[in-house]
Coordinates of C-alpha atoms and ligand atoms in Angstrom, one line a residue:
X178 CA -2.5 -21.9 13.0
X179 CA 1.7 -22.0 13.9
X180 CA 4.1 -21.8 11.3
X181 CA 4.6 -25.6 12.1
X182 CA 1.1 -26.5 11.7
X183 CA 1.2 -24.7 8.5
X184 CA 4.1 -26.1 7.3
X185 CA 3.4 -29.9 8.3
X186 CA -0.3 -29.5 6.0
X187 CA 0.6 -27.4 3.5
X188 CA 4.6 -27.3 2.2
X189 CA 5.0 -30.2 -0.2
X190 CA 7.3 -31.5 -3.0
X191 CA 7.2 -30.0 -6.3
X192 CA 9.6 -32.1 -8.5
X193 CA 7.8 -34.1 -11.0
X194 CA 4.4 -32.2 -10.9
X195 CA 5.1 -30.2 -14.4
X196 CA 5.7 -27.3 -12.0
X197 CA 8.1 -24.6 -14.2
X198 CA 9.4 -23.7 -11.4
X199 CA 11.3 -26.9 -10.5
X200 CA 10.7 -29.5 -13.5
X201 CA 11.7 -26.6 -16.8
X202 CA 14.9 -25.6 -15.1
X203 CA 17.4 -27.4 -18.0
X204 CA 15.0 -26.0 -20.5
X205 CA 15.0 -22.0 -19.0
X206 CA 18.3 -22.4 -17.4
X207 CA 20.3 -24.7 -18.8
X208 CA 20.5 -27.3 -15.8
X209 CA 18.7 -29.5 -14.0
X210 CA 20.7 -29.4 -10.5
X211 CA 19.8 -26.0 -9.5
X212 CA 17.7 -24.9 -6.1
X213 CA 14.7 -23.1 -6.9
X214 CA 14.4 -19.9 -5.9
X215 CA 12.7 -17.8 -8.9
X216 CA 9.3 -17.3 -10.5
X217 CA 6.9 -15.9 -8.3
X218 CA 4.8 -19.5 -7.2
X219 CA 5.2 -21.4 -3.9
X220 CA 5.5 -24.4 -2.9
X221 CA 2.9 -24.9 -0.4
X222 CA -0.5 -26.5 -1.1
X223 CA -3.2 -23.9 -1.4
X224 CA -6.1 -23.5 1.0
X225 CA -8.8 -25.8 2.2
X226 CA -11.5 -24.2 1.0
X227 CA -10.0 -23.7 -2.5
X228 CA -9.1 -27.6 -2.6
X229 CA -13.0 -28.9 -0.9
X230 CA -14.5 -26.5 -3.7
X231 CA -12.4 -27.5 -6.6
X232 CA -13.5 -31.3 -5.5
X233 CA -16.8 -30.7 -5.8
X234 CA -16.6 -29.6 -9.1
X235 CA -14.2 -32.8 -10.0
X236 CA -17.3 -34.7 -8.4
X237 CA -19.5 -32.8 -10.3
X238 CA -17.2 -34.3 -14.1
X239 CA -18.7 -30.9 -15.9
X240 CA -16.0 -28.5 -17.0
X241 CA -18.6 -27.2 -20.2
X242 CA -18.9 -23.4 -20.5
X243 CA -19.5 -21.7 -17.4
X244 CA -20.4 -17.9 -15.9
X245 CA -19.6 -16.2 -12.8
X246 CA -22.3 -16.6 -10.6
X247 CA -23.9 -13.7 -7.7
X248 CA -21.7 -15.7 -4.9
X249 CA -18.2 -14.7 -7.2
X250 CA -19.0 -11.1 -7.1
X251 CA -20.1 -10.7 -3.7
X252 CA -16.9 -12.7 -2.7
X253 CA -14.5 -10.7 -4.6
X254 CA -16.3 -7.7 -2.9
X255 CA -15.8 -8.5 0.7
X256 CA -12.8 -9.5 0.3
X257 CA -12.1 -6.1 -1.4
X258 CA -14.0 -4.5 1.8
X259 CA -12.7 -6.4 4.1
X260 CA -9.1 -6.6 3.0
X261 CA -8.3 -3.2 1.7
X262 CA -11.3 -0.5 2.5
X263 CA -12.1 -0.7 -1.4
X264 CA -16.0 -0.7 -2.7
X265 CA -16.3 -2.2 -5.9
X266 CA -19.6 -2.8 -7.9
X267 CA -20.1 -6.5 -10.3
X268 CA -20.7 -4.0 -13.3
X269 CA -17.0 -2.7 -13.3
X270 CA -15.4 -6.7 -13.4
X271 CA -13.9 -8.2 -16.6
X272 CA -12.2 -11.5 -17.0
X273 CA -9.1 -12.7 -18.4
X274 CA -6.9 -15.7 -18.3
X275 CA -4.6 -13.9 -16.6
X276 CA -2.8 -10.9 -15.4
X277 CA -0.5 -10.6 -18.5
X278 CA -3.0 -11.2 -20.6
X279 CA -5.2 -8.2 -19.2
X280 CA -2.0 -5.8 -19.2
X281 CA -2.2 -7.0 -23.1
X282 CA -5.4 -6.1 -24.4
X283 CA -5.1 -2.6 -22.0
X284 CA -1.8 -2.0 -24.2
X285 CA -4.2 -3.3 -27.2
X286 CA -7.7 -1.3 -26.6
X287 CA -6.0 2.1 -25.6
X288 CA -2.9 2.6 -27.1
X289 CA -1.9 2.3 -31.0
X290 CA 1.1 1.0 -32.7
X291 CA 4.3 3.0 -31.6
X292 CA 3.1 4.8 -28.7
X293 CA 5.0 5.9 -25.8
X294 CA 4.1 3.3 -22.6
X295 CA 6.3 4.1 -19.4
X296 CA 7.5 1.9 -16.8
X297 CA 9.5 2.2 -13.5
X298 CA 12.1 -0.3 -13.3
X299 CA 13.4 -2.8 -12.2
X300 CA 9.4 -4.3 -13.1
X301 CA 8.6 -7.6 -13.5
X302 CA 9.5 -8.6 -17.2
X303 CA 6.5 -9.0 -18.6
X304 CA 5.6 -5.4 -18.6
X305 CA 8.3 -5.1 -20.5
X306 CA 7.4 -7.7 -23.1
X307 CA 3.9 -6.6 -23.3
X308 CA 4.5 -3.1 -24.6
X309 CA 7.3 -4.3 -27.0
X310 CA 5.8 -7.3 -28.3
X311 CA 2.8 -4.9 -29.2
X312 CA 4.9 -2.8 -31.5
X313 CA 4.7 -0.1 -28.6
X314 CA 7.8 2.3 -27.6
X315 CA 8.9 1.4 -23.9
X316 CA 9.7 4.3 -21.7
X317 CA 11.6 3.1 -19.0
X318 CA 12.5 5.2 -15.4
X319 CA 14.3 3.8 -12.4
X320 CA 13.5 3.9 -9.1
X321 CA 15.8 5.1 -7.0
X322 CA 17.7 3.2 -4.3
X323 CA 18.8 4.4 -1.1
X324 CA 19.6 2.9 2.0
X325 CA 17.7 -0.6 1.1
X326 CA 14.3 1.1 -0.3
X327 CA 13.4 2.2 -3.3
X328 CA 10.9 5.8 -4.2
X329 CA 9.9 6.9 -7.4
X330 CA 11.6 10.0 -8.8
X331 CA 8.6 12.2 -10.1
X332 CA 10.6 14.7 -11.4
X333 CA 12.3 11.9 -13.4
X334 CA 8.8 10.5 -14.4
X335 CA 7.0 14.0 -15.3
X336 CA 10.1 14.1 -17.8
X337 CA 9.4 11.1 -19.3
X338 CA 6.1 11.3 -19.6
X339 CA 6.0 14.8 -21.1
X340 CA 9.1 13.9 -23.3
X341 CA 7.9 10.7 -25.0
X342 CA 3.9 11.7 -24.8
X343 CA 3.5 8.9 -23.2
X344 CA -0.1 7.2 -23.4
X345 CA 0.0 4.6 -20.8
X346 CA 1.3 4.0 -17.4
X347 CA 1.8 0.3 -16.4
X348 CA 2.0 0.7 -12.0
X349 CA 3.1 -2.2 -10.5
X350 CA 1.5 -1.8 -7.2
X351 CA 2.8 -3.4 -4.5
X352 CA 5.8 -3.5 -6.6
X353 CA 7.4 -6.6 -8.1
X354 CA 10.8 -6.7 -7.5
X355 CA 11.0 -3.5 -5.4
X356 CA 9.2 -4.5 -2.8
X357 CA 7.7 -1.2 -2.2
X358 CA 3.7 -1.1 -0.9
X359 CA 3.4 2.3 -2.6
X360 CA 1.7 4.6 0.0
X361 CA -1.4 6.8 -0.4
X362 CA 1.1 9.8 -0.9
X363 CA 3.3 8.5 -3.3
X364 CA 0.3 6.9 -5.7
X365 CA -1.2 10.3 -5.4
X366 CA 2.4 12.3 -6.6
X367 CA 2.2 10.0 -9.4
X368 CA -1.6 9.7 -10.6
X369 CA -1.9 13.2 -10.7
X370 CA 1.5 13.5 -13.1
X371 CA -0.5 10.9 -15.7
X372 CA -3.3 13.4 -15.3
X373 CA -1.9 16.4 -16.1
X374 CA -0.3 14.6 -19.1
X375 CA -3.2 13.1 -20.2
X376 CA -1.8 9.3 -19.4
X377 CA -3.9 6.2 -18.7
X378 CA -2.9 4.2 -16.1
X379 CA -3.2 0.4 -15.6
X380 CA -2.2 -0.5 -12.1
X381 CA -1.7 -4.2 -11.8
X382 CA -2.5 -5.1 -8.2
X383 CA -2.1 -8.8 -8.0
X384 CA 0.2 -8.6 -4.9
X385 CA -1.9 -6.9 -3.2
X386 CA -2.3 -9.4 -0.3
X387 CA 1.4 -9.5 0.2
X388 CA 1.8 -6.7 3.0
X389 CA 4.2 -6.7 5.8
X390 CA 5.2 -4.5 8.4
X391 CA 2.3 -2.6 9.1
X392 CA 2.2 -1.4 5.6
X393 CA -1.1 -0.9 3.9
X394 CA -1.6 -1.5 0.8
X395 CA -3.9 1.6 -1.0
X396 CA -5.8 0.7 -4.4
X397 CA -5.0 2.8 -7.1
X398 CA -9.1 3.3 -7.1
X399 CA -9.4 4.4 -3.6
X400 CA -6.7 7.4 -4.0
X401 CA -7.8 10.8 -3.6
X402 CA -11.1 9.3 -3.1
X403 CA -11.2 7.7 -5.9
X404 CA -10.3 10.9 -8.6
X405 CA -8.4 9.4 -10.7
X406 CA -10.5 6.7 -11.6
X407 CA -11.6 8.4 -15.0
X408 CA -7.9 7.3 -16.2
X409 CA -7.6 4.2 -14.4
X410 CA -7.9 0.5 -15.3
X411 CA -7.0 -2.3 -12.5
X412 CA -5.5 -5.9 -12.9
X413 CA -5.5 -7.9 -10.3
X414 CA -6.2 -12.2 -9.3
X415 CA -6.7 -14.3 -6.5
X416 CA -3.9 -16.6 -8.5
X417 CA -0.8 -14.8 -6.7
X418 CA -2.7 -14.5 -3.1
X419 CA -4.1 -18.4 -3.1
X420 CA -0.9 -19.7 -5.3
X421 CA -3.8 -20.6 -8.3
X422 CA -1.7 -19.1 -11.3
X423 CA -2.3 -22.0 -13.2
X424 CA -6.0 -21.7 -13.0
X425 CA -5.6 -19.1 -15.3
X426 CA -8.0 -16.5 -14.0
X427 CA -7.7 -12.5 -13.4
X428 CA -10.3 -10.3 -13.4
X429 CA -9.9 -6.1 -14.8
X430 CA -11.5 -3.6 -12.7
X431 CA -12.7 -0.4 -15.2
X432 CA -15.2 1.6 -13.1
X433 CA -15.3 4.7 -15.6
X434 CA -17.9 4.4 -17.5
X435 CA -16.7 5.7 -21.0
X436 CA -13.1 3.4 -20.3
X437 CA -15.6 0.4 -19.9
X438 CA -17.8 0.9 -23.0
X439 CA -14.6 1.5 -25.0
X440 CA -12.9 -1.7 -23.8
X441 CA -16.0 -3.7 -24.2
X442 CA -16.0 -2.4 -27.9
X443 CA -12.6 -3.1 -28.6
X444 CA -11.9 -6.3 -27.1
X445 CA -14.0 -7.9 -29.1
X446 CA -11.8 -9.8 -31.9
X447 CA -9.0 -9.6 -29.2
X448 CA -10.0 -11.9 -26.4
X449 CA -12.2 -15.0 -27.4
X450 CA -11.4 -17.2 -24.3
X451 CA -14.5 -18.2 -22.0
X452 CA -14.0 -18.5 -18.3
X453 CA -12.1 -21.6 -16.2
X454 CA -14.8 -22.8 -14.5
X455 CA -11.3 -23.9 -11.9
X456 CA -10.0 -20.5 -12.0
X457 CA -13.8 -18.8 -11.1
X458 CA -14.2 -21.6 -8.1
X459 CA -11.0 -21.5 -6.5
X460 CA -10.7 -17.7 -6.7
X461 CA -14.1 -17.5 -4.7
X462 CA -13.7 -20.0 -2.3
X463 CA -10.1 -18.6 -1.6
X464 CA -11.4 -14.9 -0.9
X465 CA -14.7 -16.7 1.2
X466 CA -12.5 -18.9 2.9
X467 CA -8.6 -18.6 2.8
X468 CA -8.4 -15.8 5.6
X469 CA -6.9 -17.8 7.7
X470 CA -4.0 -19.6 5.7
X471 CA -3.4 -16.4 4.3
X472 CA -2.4 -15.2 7.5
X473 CA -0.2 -18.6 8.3
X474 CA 1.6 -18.5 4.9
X475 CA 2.5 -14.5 5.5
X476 CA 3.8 -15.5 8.6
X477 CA 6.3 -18.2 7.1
X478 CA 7.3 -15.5 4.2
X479 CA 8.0 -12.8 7.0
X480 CA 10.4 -15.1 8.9
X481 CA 11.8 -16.3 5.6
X482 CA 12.6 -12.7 4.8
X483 CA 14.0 -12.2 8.3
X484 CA 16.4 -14.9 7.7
X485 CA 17.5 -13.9 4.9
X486 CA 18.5 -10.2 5.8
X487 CA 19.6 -10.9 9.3
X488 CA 22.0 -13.4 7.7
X489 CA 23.3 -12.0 4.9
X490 CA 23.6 -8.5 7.0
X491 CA 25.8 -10.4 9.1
X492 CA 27.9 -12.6 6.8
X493 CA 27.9 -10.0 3.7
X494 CA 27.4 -6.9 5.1
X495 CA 28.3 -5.2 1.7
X496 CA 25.6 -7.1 0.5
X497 CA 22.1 -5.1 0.2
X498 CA 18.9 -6.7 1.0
X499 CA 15.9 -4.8 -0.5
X500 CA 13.1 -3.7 2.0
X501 CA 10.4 -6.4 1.6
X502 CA 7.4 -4.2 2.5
X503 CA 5.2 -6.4 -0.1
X504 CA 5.3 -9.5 -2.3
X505 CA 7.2 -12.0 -1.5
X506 CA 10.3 -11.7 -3.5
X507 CA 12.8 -9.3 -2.8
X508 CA 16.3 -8.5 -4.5
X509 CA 19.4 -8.2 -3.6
X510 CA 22.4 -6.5 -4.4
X511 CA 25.5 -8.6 -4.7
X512 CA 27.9 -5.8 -7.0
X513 CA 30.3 -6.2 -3.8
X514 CA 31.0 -9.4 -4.1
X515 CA 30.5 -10.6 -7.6
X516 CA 31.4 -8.5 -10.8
X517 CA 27.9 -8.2 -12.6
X518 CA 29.2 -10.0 -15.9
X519 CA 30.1 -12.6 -13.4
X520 CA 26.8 -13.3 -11.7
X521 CA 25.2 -16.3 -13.8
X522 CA 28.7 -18.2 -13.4
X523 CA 28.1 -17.7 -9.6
X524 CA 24.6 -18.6 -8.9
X525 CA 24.0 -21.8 -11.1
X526 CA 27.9 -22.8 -11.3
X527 CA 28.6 -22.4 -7.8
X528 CA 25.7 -21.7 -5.5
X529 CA 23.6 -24.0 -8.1
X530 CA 20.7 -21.9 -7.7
X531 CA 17.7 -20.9 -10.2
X532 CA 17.1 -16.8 -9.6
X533 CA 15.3 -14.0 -11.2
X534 CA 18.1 -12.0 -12.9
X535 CA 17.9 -8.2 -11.7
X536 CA 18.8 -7.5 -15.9
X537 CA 15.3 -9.1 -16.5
X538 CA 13.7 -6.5 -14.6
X539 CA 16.1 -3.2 -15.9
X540 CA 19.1 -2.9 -17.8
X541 CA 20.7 -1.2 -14.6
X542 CA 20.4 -4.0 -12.2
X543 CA 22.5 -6.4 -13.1
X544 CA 24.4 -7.7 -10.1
X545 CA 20.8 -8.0 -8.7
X546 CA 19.0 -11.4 -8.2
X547 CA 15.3 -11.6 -6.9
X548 CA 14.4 -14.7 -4.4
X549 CA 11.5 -16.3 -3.6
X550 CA 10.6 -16.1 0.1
X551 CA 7.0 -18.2 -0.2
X552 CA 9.0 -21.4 0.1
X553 CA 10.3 -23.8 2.4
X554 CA 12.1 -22.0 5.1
X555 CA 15.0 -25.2 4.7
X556 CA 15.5 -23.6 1.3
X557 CA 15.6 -20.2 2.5
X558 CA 18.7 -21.5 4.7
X559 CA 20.2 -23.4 2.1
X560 CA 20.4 -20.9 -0.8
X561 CA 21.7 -17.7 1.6
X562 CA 24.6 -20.7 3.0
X563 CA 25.5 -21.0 -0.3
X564 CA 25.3 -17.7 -1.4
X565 CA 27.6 -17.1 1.9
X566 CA 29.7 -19.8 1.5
X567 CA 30.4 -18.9 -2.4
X568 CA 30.8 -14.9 -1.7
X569 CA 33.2 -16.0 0.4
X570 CA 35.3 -17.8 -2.2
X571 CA 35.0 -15.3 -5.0
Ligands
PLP159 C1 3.3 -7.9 -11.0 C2 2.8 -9.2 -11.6 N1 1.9 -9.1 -12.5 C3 1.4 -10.3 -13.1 C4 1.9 -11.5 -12.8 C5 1.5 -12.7 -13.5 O1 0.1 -12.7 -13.5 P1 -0.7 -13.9 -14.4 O2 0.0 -15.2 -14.1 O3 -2.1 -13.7 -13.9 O4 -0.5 -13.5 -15.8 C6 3.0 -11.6 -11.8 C7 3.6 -12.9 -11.5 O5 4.6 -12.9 -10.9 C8 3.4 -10.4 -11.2 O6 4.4 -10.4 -10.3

């Protein structure tokens, strides 16, 4: 499939769908008038065979209490086989409505009240919520930036850990908003620091289709052959890959044996939800079918990405545009051409746009905004014009 042919079937209008990305703007920013280029959705229609099997079920009128039949796990399997070299077995797979909510009852089942959780920031905000809103301590270190990329500093990290005793390592892997696809190396540096200290690590993985450039993307459960699975507990969804978030469906992947049988013990009284029978039937005709789209959409978030940091290279050179080696939502660094405190007045008063604030994701990256590439490319031009044309002014 083109670009064009994917564009033409699947790229359609969001307004007036009760989409938060486009129809809550005057409620989470403060005006309706703004382009939308934040939270991490698109705006293309997801995949046929996610929409011919979600029909038959609508044909079907039954949305009682439902299981997840053989077909699910042998679907999520290859697709973990095919995709990404990673054996999983049925017995290691439980459900939640939803990444967050998994990150949750980890934070819930294996740490207690005023523990020491670590994060590497800038992170996607949640993490951040999740541990405080649990009455846990966040232990936040930055990546570091240089040249356009970010790396993890481990001596930074062993600090930390050793410091604050931390108990649990939220990994954010392929990394939301660094764009980093964490190599084999790198996971391995880090894993075996939690080790030595003693840390549990939950690596949420929902991006995990998002890889450009030749990058691969390494499970947290395949490194070192798989030795740090003993401390190890994976998030990860078809709802980020297929575009399905509200279907509100994630699966945890806990292959140690002693991790499961304490989670299954302890999440009792925690999470009472039953499975979306829409979230269970999308996901598993997305990973049996959705190969293909997958492939077009990447395509369109490559070139979108392309745009954006050929452009702004050339019109704001000063301007840094963050590696996109995963996800689809890289930052940027506009600190040479708007003064940090001045950055909300420039994007929604002048550029009239709706971002991700770098703040939300670290107190250190203000003066950064995060932009969604799975969108219209049209919108891709229009936001970086006005970013160019506004930079220009200030
Ligand atoms: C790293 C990461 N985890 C989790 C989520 C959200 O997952 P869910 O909607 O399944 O809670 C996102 C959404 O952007 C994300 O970027």
């Amino acid at each position: 499939m083109t670009k064009q042919e994917f564009l033409n079937r699947y790229l359609v209008e969001r307004k007036g769908t009760d989409s938060l990305k486009w129809d809550a703007l005057g409620e989470r920013f403060g005006q309706d008038d703004l382009l939308a280029m934040w939270v991490a959705d698109m705006e293309f229609k997801t995949c046929d065979s996610i929409t011919e099997a979600l029909k038959r079920r609508v044909e079907h009128g039954v949305y009682g209490y439902s299981c997840a039949s053989d077909a699910y796990y042998q679907a999520y399997a290859d697709w973990m086989e095919r995709r990404h070299h990673c054996e999983t077995d049925r017995s290691w797979i439980r459900f939640a409505s939803g990444c967050v909510a998994a990150i949750t009852y980890v934070i819930q089942v294996f740490t207690q009240l005023g523990d020491a959780c670590l994060i590497l920031t800038p992170v996607y905000y949640p993490f951040h919520n999740a541990v405080k809103d649990n009455g846990r301590r966040l232990v936040e270190v930055d990546l570091e930036a240089r040249d356009g990329r970010f790396t993890m500093n481990y001596e930074a990290i062993e600090k930390a850990i050793a410091e604050n005793h931390v108990k649990l390592f939220l990994l954010c892997s392929p990394h939301n908003p660094a764009g980093r696809v964490w190599s084999e190396e790198e996971l391995n540096q880090v894993l075996d620091i939690c080790r030595r200290y003693n840390a549990l690590v939950c690596s949420d993985e929902i991006h995990q289709d998002f890889t450009f450039g030749g990058k691969t993307f390494t499970p947290a459960l395949m490194v070192g052959d798989g030795k740090y699975r003993d401390r190890l507990i994976t998030v990860n969804s078809a709802s980020k890959t297929f575009n399905l978030a509200s279907l509100l469906h994630a699966q945890l992947i806990i292959s140690d044996e002693r991790l499961r049988a304490t989670y299954d013990r302890e999440i009792r009284g925690r999470n009472q939800t039953e499975l979306s029978i829409m979230g269970l039937t999308a996901a598993q005709a997305g990973y049996e079918g959705g190969e293909e789209w997958l492939e077009a959409l990447k395509g369109v978030i490559r070139d979108n990405y392309q745009y954006l940091k050929t452009e702004m290279n050339k019109k704001l050179p000063e301007a840094v545009v963050y590696s996109m080696e995963g996800t689809y939502l890289p930052l940027v660094d506009l600190r040479a051409y708007v003064k940090p405190g001045g950055m909300k007045a420039f994007i929604q008063r002048k550029c009239r746009l709706a971002v991700d604030y770098g703040e939300w994701f670290g107190k250190n990256f203000r003066g950064f905004i995060r932009l969604n590439m799975a969108t219209d490319p049209a919108l891709v031009r229009e936001a970086v014009v006005r970013i160019v044309r506004h930079s220009a002014e200030s």
